[in-house]
């Protein structure tokens, strides 16, 4: 089998700024060789068995030399593998992609290049700086601030005399000399300059000044690499065009404690609003393997008069099983379907099943009260649900009619790492922690340890509803806000409202 290499541009940082073709390469590769400036989140797209190799370079701290990287790419391709060499920005803009391409050609390895949005343009855009503008700049120049041969000076005279926007990459260690050289060769020392650190990421930081004072300002703000240095009148537009940093949740660190398999909606919405989502899965959904009991009841589904779904997981596992068994959904046509909670109802509706009853309070006592009048001893109720669920409802319903409960999944401790979260709590940089069920609260505490509970007092705890809130208060903690309608969107509304107030 013949291997192949794709040199792929990952875009400037925001992982959504990769191209459709680049994403396709990541998804189809056997090996992904990536560096520091490519967003890690893109690696979630890799195939299960994909080999991930980090070859990041931090200016003086080279993990692997360029020669070694070249050899690595070639050796993987020669094993017959499809390799993505993932690089920040565009592979041919100071990415040494050209050198890698030449080497591949020499070694007779088939390769393609997938361009990316370079930070030199996209990074400016997210800082509110258009690289050209009819009133301010009719050309632009992208320059390395770090020469291969330090002796070989840039053409400062030429650079100082052009009117276009100058963008220096890899220039932070030479910032002082860049400014001095431009001034010396005739650029006005009042020419606006912006330094953009970690452009397009949640932690983007921008310092604005002019050629005369930017070095001092950047040092004061402790701005380091990776940063873009932008010199030119277009910097003035930032005040008007800064859409990114003006997003409502920009600069906010928000912890999501749901199971990874369920967190994507919340994670996506937070990122869309500019927030930094810290995924800390406290629970994991474990479907009961080879559930013969479930299969038997599905086979016999016609005998039931009610099915009660208490979570999205139950809906998903139950209906997936029906599909797998090729059991027609119309076999449930005599059953009334009850969905506990709006999210459970939504996941049924999304699959074409409109629940007959959705109790508007997610409290067993209330559900029992609302069902009591409807039921008689001839009813047959099926409840597929989690193994650790409360038994109150079951106990009381079984006094009225026949109940069949099947445990179709359990929630176990998630993979969130104690050290990771403790570090962030100690740094006091977490703005909100979202709790979407009682088990997320209990497991959160069990992961960090009771002795660390006080650390939660410095951040705002947001609860999805009264049952979860009760668990939070039982641990002696305060709820900062509780969702009005007990959903993910309800949680987001609270965070947005709170951020807007400031
Ligand atoms: N191929 C890349 C550039 C690689 S050189 C591209 O097209 O963007 C590495 C330099 O790029 C860094 O030193 C920094 O100057 C710049 N850079 C890349 N990504 C950046 C980011 N997100 N924020 C700020 N600077 C970035």
Tab-separated table of C-alpha atoms in Angstrom, residues 306 308 338 357 359 363-379 381 392-401 403:
chain	number	residue	atom	x	y	z
A	306	UNK	CA	-47.095	3.398	29.309
A	308	UNK	CA	-41.662	6.441	31.107
A	338	UNK	CA	-44.111	10.070	29.357
A	357	UNK	CA	-47.213	13.881	28.856
A	359	UNK	CA	-44.545	16.755	33.772
A	363	UNK	CA	-39.849	15.944	41.026
A	364	UNK	CA	-41.001	12.329	41.656
A	365	UNK	CA	-43.741	13.355	44.109
A	366	UNK	CA	-45.235	15.707	41.550
A	367	UNK	CA	-45.061	13.164	38.723
A	368	UNK	CA	-46.808	10.604	40.896
A	369	UNK	CA	-49.560	13.077	41.782
A	370	UNK	CA	-50.175	13.930	38.139
A	371	UNK	CA	-50.315	10.296	37.016
A	372	UNK	CA	-52.369	8.827	39.842
A	373	UNK	CA	-55.773	9.806	38.470
A	374	UNK	CA	-54.986	8.359	35.021
A	375	UNK	CA	-53.908	4.893	36.076
A	376	UNK	CA	-55.804	1.739	37.060
A	377	UNK	CA	-54.783	-1.802	37.974
A	378	UNK	CA	-54.828	-2.924	34.316
A	379	UNK	CA	-52.034	-0.582	33.366
A	381	UNK	CA	-45.733	0.590	32.792
A	392	UNK	CA	-39.809	6.586	45.230
A	393	UNK	CA	-41.739	6.722	41.960
A	394	UNK	CA	-41.452	2.997	41.300
A	395	UNK	CA	-42.498	2.033	44.805
A	396	UNK	CA	-45.588	4.178	44.712
A	397	UNK	CA	-46.617	3.413	41.154
A	398	UNK	CA	-46.393	-0.308	41.841
A	399	UNK	CA	-49.096	0.112	44.475
A	400	UNK	CA	-51.468	1.045	41.622
A	401	UNK	CA	-50.496	-1.137	38.688
A	403	UNK	CA	-44.412	-1.746	36.828
